[in-house]
Amino acid sequence: MGLPTDLFEPKYYANVRRPVEDAETLPPWAYAGKEFYARETERIFNKTWNFVGHAARIPNVGDYTTLDYAGASLILVRDREGRPRAYANSCRHRGAAIAEGSGNCRAFKCPYHHWIYGLDGALTGAPEMEHTPGFTKSDHGLIEVKLELFGQLMFVNFDPNSVSLAQYLGDLPQLLAPYALDELKLVRRTEYEVACNWKVYVENFMDYYHTPTVHQKSLAAGNLSVYHRNPPTAERGKGEYMALYAKHEGSAALLPGAKGFPPMPKLSGRAKDGSTYVCLFPCTLMAQTKDCTWHVEIHPLGPDRIKLAVGGCFHPETIARPDFAETLENYYKRWDISVIEDNEINEIQQKGVSSPLAKAGRVSNFEALSHIHRNWVLDRVIGNKA
Ligand code: FES
Ligand SMILES: [Fe+2]
């Protein structure tokens, strides 16, 4: 019982490194301990591309929102050129947070001594600072964080020397090309706080072993053996992602028997016959089905807490339908029920895995993707991959 003092020795993770048939999960402290989380923050969240939502979160010039991501408070704002930008939410004077919540502004005024920053981050006002020798406003703009877009999805990176988002994605844009993500509109975004480790959430999203059990009364109602008849394919992508493709009738975004929309225009290839689920490492989750897409932002808040946001997107032709608002309720119902079912089971797992008596477990052959994810994490936390 208790944590070993040499926590990051590879010997504690050897069983995770085995082929999936022989593998175990990560040790419990990797899901519940602050030491492991601190190492993940340093080696993963501070170095990779982190998903902070659809650009429609800040649709107009001057729209801003704030968020906490792995210990960093950030402002996202649309600048005068219409470009989404990210800044550290920290005044260059004595560090106060300069924005709170969401809104629209022409400039940010620090609540402490009223230094003022433009939407481009430039310091434009600093009362009385003309008497401070050698102080130049142009040296004290907001600290900018790299923000790049995949379609309309915003990603930030805290590492100025990181690879570009395009390099990080690899061939993911080609894999998702049939869904024309650029054309889709964000229709709704809902937020939750969930008392679980970020990896607990990712593993659940990419795990179809739990669908007939956790979603027994909703997604899998009357259809318990669906995955045994049509086993999904699991792929490690040629980019920093993994993907699951599942062939099925109808839409994956509806409860069984619910009325929905026709498939999106321009779907081609296997996209017409099923759904593609993606985890862009470390924790960007994307689901693409025939009539819509949805994505999940996971903002790590600590070893055992995340902010979760779920965004649903539809094609403009679907949105233009006269029955859009009415039929949309069926999609909301499916998302609301399944997200709560997943949130609850993830909190239940977190509770058990946080016990000092908990041990690593064996896994089924339905969990190939969770296994890939655990090894991706270990490559960075224990191994030498930057
Ligand atoms: S801390 Fe912002 S103006 Fe002083
Ligand atoms: Fe689920």
Short mmCIF file of C-alpha atoms and ligand atoms in Angstrom, two decimals:
data_model
loop_
_atom_site.label_atom_id
_atom_site.label_comp_id
_atom_site.label_asym_id
_atom_site.label_seq_id
_atom_site.Cartn_x
_atom_site.Cartn_y
_atom_site.Cartn_z
CA MET A 1 0.00 0.00 0.00
CA GLY A 2 1.03 3.57 -0.48
CA LEU A 3 3.08 5.16 -3.19
CA PRO A 4 6.55 3.87 -4.05
CA THR A 5 9.21 6.55 -3.65
CA ASP A 6 10.64 5.81 -7.12
CA LEU A 7 7.25 6.31 -8.76
CA PHE A 8 8.53 6.90 -12.29
CA GLU A 9 10.69 3.77 -12.53
CA PRO A 10 9.69 1.87 -15.71
CA LYS A 11 9.36 -1.37 -13.71
CA TYR A 12 6.01 -0.21 -12.32
CA TYR A 13 4.62 0.13 -15.82
CA ALA A 14 6.03 -2.98 -17.49
CA ASN A 15 2.62 -4.67 -17.58
CA VAL A 16 1.09 -1.74 -19.46
CA ARG A 17 3.80 -2.12 -22.09
CA ARG A 18 2.81 -5.71 -22.99
CA PRO A 19 0.58 -6.53 -25.99
CA VAL A 20 -3.04 -5.78 -25.14
CA GLU A 21 -3.96 -9.45 -24.55
CA ASP A 22 -1.43 -9.63 -21.72
CA ALA A 23 -1.57 -6.02 -20.59
CA GLU A 24 -2.83 -4.31 -17.46
CA THR A 25 -4.17 -0.82 -16.87
CA LEU A 26 -1.94 1.89 -15.45
CA PRO A 27 -1.37 1.66 -11.69
CA PRO A 28 -4.04 3.46 -9.64
CA TRP A 29 -1.75 6.35 -8.72
CA ALA A 30 -1.59 7.31 -12.40
CA TYR A 31 -5.34 8.05 -12.24
CA ALA A 32 -5.50 9.56 -8.79
CA GLY A 33 -2.11 10.85 -7.66
CA LYS A 34 -0.88 14.43 -7.79
CA GLU A 35 2.72 13.37 -8.57
CA PHE A 36 1.74 11.59 -11.80
CA TYR A 37 -0.57 14.45 -12.77
CA ALA A 38 2.20 17.01 -12.20
CA ARG A 39 4.46 15.02 -14.54
CA GLU A 40 1.65 14.84 -17.14
CA THR A 41 1.21 18.60 -16.93
CA GLU A 42 4.91 19.17 -17.47
CA ARG A 43 5.45 16.60 -20.22
CA ILE A 44 2.07 16.43 -21.93
CA PHE A 45 -0.25 19.43 -21.42
CA ASN A 46 2.60 21.93 -21.50
CA LYS A 47 3.91 20.51 -24.76
CA THR A 48 1.06 19.24 -26.92
CA TRP A 49 -1.92 20.74 -28.72
CA ASN A 50 -4.80 21.18 -26.30
CA PHE A 51 -8.39 21.49 -27.53
CA VAL A 52 -10.30 24.54 -26.25
CA GLY A 53 -13.45 24.31 -28.33
CA HIS A 54 -15.10 25.46 -31.55
CA ALA A 55 -14.27 28.96 -32.79
CA ALA A 56 -18.01 29.78 -32.57
CA ARG A 57 -17.41 30.11 -28.82
CA ILE A 58 -16.14 33.61 -29.69
CA PRO A 59 -17.97 34.45 -32.95
CA ASN A 60 -17.53 38.27 -33.10
CA VAL A 61 -14.65 40.73 -32.83
CA GLY A 62 -14.07 41.42 -29.12
CA ASP A 63 -15.84 38.26 -27.92
CA TYR A 64 -13.80 36.59 -25.21
CA THR A 65 -13.99 33.69 -22.82
CA THR A 66 -11.76 32.47 -20.02
CA LEU A 67 -10.82 28.97 -18.96
CA ASP A 68 -8.46 27.01 -16.74
CA TYR A 69 -6.38 24.36 -18.47
CA ALA A 70 -3.98 22.17 -16.51
CA GLY A 71 -3.21 24.94 -14.06
CA ALA A 72 -3.04 27.81 -16.58
CA SER A 73 -5.70 30.52 -16.69
CA LEU A 74 -6.30 31.59 -20.30
CA ILE A 75 -8.25 34.18 -22.25
CA LEU A 76 -9.54 33.33 -25.73
CA VAL A 77 -10.53 36.39 -27.73
CA ARG A 78 -11.36 37.27 -31.35
CA ASP A 79 -9.10 40.14 -32.42
CA ARG A 80 -9.88 43.06 -34.77
CA GLU A 81 -8.79 41.03 -37.79
CA GLY A 82 -11.29 38.33 -36.81
CA ARG A 83 -8.63 35.87 -35.66
CA PRO A 84 -9.05 33.85 -32.45
CA ARG A 85 -6.09 34.47 -30.10
CA ALA A 86 -5.10 33.08 -26.70
CA TYR A 87 -3.36 34.95 -23.87
CA ALA A 88 -2.25 34.12 -20.36
CA ASN A 89 -4.93 35.61 -18.11
CA SER A 90 -2.33 37.47 -16.11
CA CYS A 91 -1.55 41.17 -15.97
CA ARG A 92 2.02 42.16 -16.82
CA HIS A 93 2.10 44.46 -13.79
CA ARG A 94 1.58 42.26 -10.72
CA GLY A 95 -0.11 39.31 -12.32
CA ALA A 96 -3.80 39.84 -11.55
CA ALA A 97 -6.28 37.99 -13.74
CA ILE A 98 -7.54 40.60 -16.20
CA ALA A 99 -10.73 38.86 -17.35
CA GLU A 100 -13.39 36.65 -15.87
CA GLY A 101 -16.19 34.60 -17.46
CA SER A 102 -17.19 35.48 -21.02
CA GLY A 103 -18.30 38.64 -22.79
CA ASN A 104 -17.45 41.23 -25.43
CA CYS A 105 -15.01 44.09 -24.99
CA ARG A 106 -12.95 46.63 -26.93
CA ALA A 107 -9.99 46.17 -24.58
CA PHE A 108 -9.12 44.41 -21.32
CA LYS A 109 -8.76 46.56 -18.21
CA CYS A 110 -6.94 44.99 -15.27
CA PRO A 111 -9.19 45.35 -12.21
CA TYR A 112 -6.19 46.11 -9.95
CA HIS A 113 -4.38 49.27 -11.21
CA HIS A 114 -6.23 49.62 -14.52
CA TRP A 115 -3.55 48.75 -17.01
CA ILE A 116 -5.27 48.36 -20.39
CA TYR A 117 -4.56 45.82 -23.12
CA GLY A 118 -5.89 45.77 -26.71
CA LEU A 119 -7.43 42.71 -28.34
CA ASP A 120 -4.01 42.14 -29.92
CA GLY A 121 -2.50 41.88 -26.43
CA ALA A 122 -0.64 45.23 -26.65
CA LEU A 123 -0.44 47.28 -23.46
CA THR A 124 -2.11 50.58 -24.37
CA GLY A 125 -2.56 52.20 -20.97
CA ALA A 126 -0.49 52.07 -17.76
CA PRO A 127 -1.39 54.94 -15.38
CA GLU A 128 1.60 56.78 -13.85
CA MET A 129 4.11 54.38 -15.38
CA GLU A 130 5.67 57.23 -17.41
CA HIS A 131 7.56 58.04 -14.18
CA THR A 132 9.17 54.60 -14.05
CA PRO A 133 12.57 54.87 -15.76
CA GLY A 134 13.10 52.63 -18.75
CA PHE A 135 9.55 51.31 -18.76
CA THR A 136 8.22 50.83 -22.29
CA LYS A 137 4.63 49.80 -22.87
CA SER A 138 5.56 47.82 -25.98
CA ASP A 139 7.66 45.46 -23.82
CA HIS A 140 4.74 44.56 -21.58
CA GLY A 141 1.97 43.19 -23.76
CA LEU A 142 -0.03 40.15 -22.68
CA ILE A 143 1.78 36.83 -22.88
CA GLU A 144 0.45 35.17 -26.01
CA VAL A 145 -0.17 31.43 -26.20
CA LYS A 146 -0.03 29.75 -29.61
CA LEU A 147 -3.50 29.11 -31.03
CA GLU A 148 -4.10 27.24 -34.27
CA LEU A 149 -7.23 25.95 -35.95
CA PHE A 150 -8.16 22.52 -37.30
CA GLY A 151 -11.17 23.51 -39.39
CA GLN A 152 -13.04 25.60 -36.83
CA LEU A 153 -11.68 23.78 -33.79
CA MET A 154 -9.30 25.84 -31.63
CA PHE A 155 -6.14 24.32 -30.16
CA VAL A 156 -3.61 26.00 -27.88
CA ASN A 157 -0.01 25.03 -27.22
CA PHE A 158 2.04 26.34 -24.28
CA ASP A 159 5.34 25.34 -25.89
CA PRO A 160 6.68 28.01 -28.25
CA ASN A 161 8.92 25.37 -29.86
CA SER A 162 6.22 22.79 -30.56
CA VAL A 163 5.49 21.32 -33.98
CA SER A 164 2.66 23.00 -35.89
CA LEU A 165 -0.88 21.74 -35.36
CA ALA A 166 -0.90 20.50 -38.97
CA GLN A 167 2.17 18.35 -38.29
CA TYR A 168 0.64 17.07 -35.08
CA LEU A 169 -2.61 16.08 -36.83
CA GLY A 170 -0.78 14.11 -39.55
CA ASP A 171 -3.38 12.51 -41.82
CA LEU A 172 -6.35 13.19 -39.52
CA PRO A 173 -7.72 15.91 -41.86
CA GLN A 174 -7.83 13.31 -44.67
CA LEU A 175 -9.52 10.72 -42.45
CA LEU A 176 -12.23 13.23 -41.53
CA ALA A 177 -12.47 14.90 -44.96
CA PRO A 178 -15.79 13.11 -45.81
CA TYR A 179 -17.48 15.05 -42.99
CA ALA A 180 -16.48 18.51 -44.31
CA LEU A 181 -15.99 19.72 -40.72
CA ASP A 182 -15.26 23.26 -41.97
CA GLU A 183 -18.82 23.65 -43.21
CA LEU A 184 -20.58 22.44 -40.06
CA LYS A 185 -22.08 24.85 -37.55
CA LEU A 186 -21.87 24.57 -33.79
CA VAL A 187 -25.45 24.34 -32.57
CA ARG A 188 -24.98 23.77 -28.84
CA ARG A 189 -22.21 23.56 -26.23
CA THR A 190 -22.86 22.24 -22.74
CA GLU A 191 -20.43 22.23 -19.80
CA TYR A 192 -20.06 19.85 -16.87
CA GLU A 193 -17.62 19.37 -14.01
CA VAL A 194 -16.75 15.74 -13.50
CA ALA A 195 -14.83 14.37 -10.51
CA CYS A 196 -12.54 12.08 -12.47
CA ASN A 197 -9.07 11.94 -13.93
CA TRP A 198 -8.79 13.09 -17.54
CA LYS A 199 -7.59 9.62 -18.67
CA VAL A 200 -10.62 7.96 -17.09
CA TYR A 201 -12.77 10.07 -19.39
CA VAL A 202 -10.71 9.40 -22.52
CA GLU A 203 -10.61 5.64 -21.90
CA ASN A 204 -14.38 5.59 -21.47
CA PHE A 205 -15.01 7.55 -24.67
CA MET A 206 -12.94 5.17 -26.79
CA ASP A 207 -14.24 2.01 -25.05
CA TYR A 208 -17.25 0.24 -26.54
CA TYR A 209 -17.03 -2.57 -23.96
CA HIS A 210 -19.17 -0.41 -21.66
CA THR A 211 -21.85 0.52 -24.20
CA PRO A 212 -24.15 -2.46 -23.52
CA THR A 213 -23.74 -2.09 -19.74
CA VAL A 214 -23.55 1.61 -18.83
CA HIS A 215 -25.88 2.58 -21.69
CA GLN A 216 -28.08 -0.50 -21.34
CA LYS A 217 -31.28 1.51 -21.05
CA SER A 218 -30.37 4.22 -23.57
CA LEU A 219 -27.93 3.77 -26.48
CA ALA A 220 -27.94 -0.02 -26.36
CA ALA A 221 -31.60 -0.57 -25.47
CA GLY A 222 -32.73 -3.80 -27.13
CA ASN A 223 -29.43 -4.07 -28.95
CA LEU A 224 -26.96 -5.59 -26.50
CA SER A 225 -24.94 -7.63 -28.95
CA VAL A 226 -24.48 -4.94 -31.58
CA TYR A 227 -20.70 -4.79 -31.23
CA HIS A 228 -20.32 -8.54 -31.32
CA ARG A 229 -22.06 -8.72 -34.68
CA ASN A 230 -20.15 -5.75 -36.13
CA PRO A 231 -16.83 -5.42 -34.37
CA PRO A 232 -15.44 -1.87 -34.80
CA THR A 233 -11.98 -1.32 -36.20
CA ALA A 234 -9.39 0.39 -34.02
CA GLU A 235 -6.53 2.29 -35.64
CA ARG A 236 -3.42 4.13 -34.45
CA GLY A 237 -3.34 7.04 -36.89
CA LYS A 238 -0.44 8.50 -38.87
CA GLY A 239 -0.62 11.56 -36.66
CA GLU A 240 -0.99 11.97 -32.91
CA TYR A 241 -4.38 10.30 -32.78
CA MET A 242 -6.26 7.01 -32.64
CA ALA A 243 -9.57 6.22 -34.30
CA LEU A 244 -12.45 3.80 -34.03
CA TYR A 245 -14.76 3.10 -36.93
CA ALA A 246 -18.07 1.35 -36.25
CA LYS A 247 -20.47 0.26 -39.00
CA HIS A 248 -24.15 0.54 -38.07
CA GLU A 249 -27.65 1.37 -39.29
CA GLY A 250 -29.08 4.84 -38.64
CA SER A 251 -27.36 7.57 -36.63
CA ALA A 252 -25.11 7.11 -33.61
CA ALA A 253 -26.39 10.45 -32.29
CA LEU A 254 -29.93 9.20 -31.63
CA LEU A 255 -31.53 6.88 -29.12
CA PRO A 256 -32.86 3.68 -30.70
CA GLY A 257 -36.05 4.37 -32.69
CA ALA A 258 -35.84 8.20 -32.46
CA LYS A 259 -36.59 10.33 -35.53
CA GLY A 260 -33.57 12.06 -37.04
CA PHE A 261 -32.24 13.96 -40.04
CA PRO A 262 -31.07 12.49 -43.35
CA PRO A 263 -27.31 11.97 -43.73
CA MET A 264 -25.15 15.04 -44.32
CA PRO A 265 -24.60 15.91 -47.98
CA LYS A 266 -21.31 14.82 -49.58
CA LEU A 267 -20.64 11.90 -47.25
CA SER A 268 -18.50 9.40 -49.07
CA GLY A 269 -16.83 6.04 -48.57
CA ARG A 270 -17.30 4.28 -45.24
CA ALA A 271 -18.60 7.50 -43.64
CA LYS A 272 -21.95 6.68 -45.27
CA ASP A 273 -22.23 3.38 -43.40
CA GLY A 274 -21.09 4.17 -39.88
CA SER A 275 -19.36 6.47 -37.40
CA THR A 276 -15.77 7.51 -36.79
CA TYR A 277 -14.62 8.26 -33.25
CA VAL A 278 -11.28 9.99 -32.74
CA CYS A 279 -9.05 10.76 -29.81
CA LEU A 280 -6.39 13.28 -30.77
CA PHE A 281 -3.84 12.81 -28.00
CA PRO A 282 -3.93 13.62 -25.23
CA CYS A 283 -7.66 14.30 -24.75
CA THR A 284 -9.44 15.83 -27.74
CA LEU A 285 -12.46 13.64 -28.43
CA MET A 286 -14.41 13.79 -31.70
CA ALA A 287 -17.37 11.75 -32.90
CA GLN A 288 -18.52 11.84 -36.51
CA THR A 289 -21.71 10.08 -37.50
CA LYS A 290 -23.85 10.23 -40.64
CA ASP A 291 -26.03 13.22 -39.79
CA CYS A 292 -23.91 15.31 -37.40
CA THR A 293 -20.72 15.47 -35.38
CA TRP A 294 -19.97 16.17 -31.76
CA HIS A 295 -16.78 16.89 -29.88
CA VAL A 296 -15.70 16.82 -26.28
CA GLU A 297 -13.32 19.30 -24.67
CA ILE A 298 -11.59 18.00 -21.58
CA HIS A 299 -9.94 20.72 -19.52
CA PRO A 300 -7.87 19.05 -16.79
CA LEU A 301 -8.35 20.84 -13.46
CA GLY A 302 -6.39 18.44 -11.24
CA PRO A 303 -5.65 14.72 -10.81
CA ASP A 304 -9.28 13.93 -10.09
CA ARG A 305 -11.29 16.72 -11.72
CA ILE A 306 -12.07 17.92 -15.24
CA LYS A 307 -14.23 20.52 -16.89
CA LEU A 308 -16.03 18.84 -19.75
CA ALA A 309 -17.71 20.58 -22.66
CA VAL A 310 -19.73 18.82 -25.36
CA GLY A 311 -20.35 20.61 -28.67
CA GLY A 312 -22.77 19.39 -31.35
CA CYS A 313 -22.41 20.41 -35.02
CA PHE A 314 -24.79 20.12 -38.00
CA HIS A 315 -24.60 20.88 -41.71
CA PRO A 316 -26.19 24.21 -42.81
CA GLU A 317 -28.60 22.28 -45.09
CA THR A 318 -29.80 20.31 -42.08
CA ILE A 319 -30.13 23.50 -40.01
CA ALA A 320 -32.25 25.05 -42.80
CA ARG A 321 -34.87 22.28 -42.58
CA PRO A 322 -38.30 23.37 -41.32
CA ASP A 323 -38.29 20.53 -38.77
CA PHE A 324 -34.79 21.33 -37.51
CA ALA A 325 -35.66 22.74 -34.07
CA GLU A 326 -38.18 20.03 -33.29
CA THR A 327 -36.08 17.05 -34.44
CA LEU A 328 -32.93 18.50 -32.84
CA GLU A 329 -34.48 17.72 -29.45
CA ASN A 330 -33.97 14.00 -30.17
CA TYR A 331 -30.23 14.59 -30.54
CA TYR A 332 -30.10 16.68 -27.37
CA LYS A 333 -31.92 13.94 -25.51
CA ARG A 334 -29.40 11.32 -26.64
CA TRP A 335 -26.40 13.49 -25.73
CA ASP A 336 -27.83 14.58 -22.39
CA ILE A 337 -28.66 11.03 -21.30
CA SER A 338 -25.44 9.39 -22.46
CA VAL A 339 -23.15 12.16 -21.16
CA ILE A 340 -24.70 11.91 -17.70
CA GLU A 341 -24.42 8.10 -17.78
CA ASP A 342 -20.74 8.40 -18.70
CA ASN A 343 -20.07 11.16 -16.16
CA GLU A 344 -21.59 9.07 -13.40
CA ILE A 345 -19.69 5.89 -14.23
CA ASN A 346 -16.45 7.86 -14.58
CA GLU A 347 -16.93 9.31 -11.10
CA ILE A 348 -17.67 5.82 -9.78
CA GLN A 349 -14.45 4.52 -11.37
CA GLN A 350 -12.52 7.46 -9.95
CA LYS A 351 -13.78 6.73 -6.46
CA GLY A 352 -12.64 3.11 -6.61
CA VAL A 353 -9.34 3.73 -8.34
CA SER A 354 -8.46 6.36 -5.71
CA SER A 355 -8.52 3.74 -2.93
CA PRO A 356 -5.08 2.95 -1.48
CA LEU A 357 -6.08 -0.71 -1.83
CA ALA A 358 -6.75 -0.49 -5.60
CA LYS A 359 -4.53 -2.39 -8.04
CA ALA A 360 -4.04 -2.36 -11.82
CA GLY A 361 -6.47 -4.60 -13.72
CA ARG A 362 -6.43 -6.87 -16.80
CA VAL A 363 -8.30 -5.65 -19.88
CA SER A 364 -10.54 -7.15 -22.58
CA ASN A 365 -9.78 -7.27 -26.27
CA PHE A 366 -12.41 -4.54 -26.75
CA GLU A 367 -10.01 -2.10 -25.10
CA ALA A 368 -7.26 -1.84 -27.69
CA LEU A 369 -7.62 1.93 -27.91
CA SER A 370 -7.40 2.55 -24.17
CA HIS A 371 -4.26 0.44 -24.29
CA ILE A 372 -2.78 2.61 -27.05
CA HIS A 373 -3.67 5.70 -25.02
CA ARG A 374 -2.02 4.42 -21.83
CA ASN A 375 1.14 3.67 -23.76
CA TRP A 376 1.12 7.09 -25.44
CA VAL A 377 0.93 8.65 -21.96
CA LEU A 378 3.75 6.43 -20.65
CA ASP A 379 5.96 7.27 -23.64
CA ARG A 380 5.90 10.83 -22.39
CA VAL A 381 5.61 10.51 -18.61
CA ILE A 382 8.11 7.67 -18.22
CA GLY A 383 9.84 7.47 -21.61
CA ASN A 384 11.77 10.14 -23.41
CA LYS A 385 9.32 11.34 -26.04
CA ALA A 386 8.89 15.09 -25.96
S1 FES B 1 -1.87 44.00 -11.38
FE1 FES B 1 -2.81 44.65 -13.20
S2 FES B 1 -2.59 46.79 -13.17
FE2 FES B 1 -1.62 46.13 -11.35
FE FE B 2 -20.33 5.93 -22.84
#
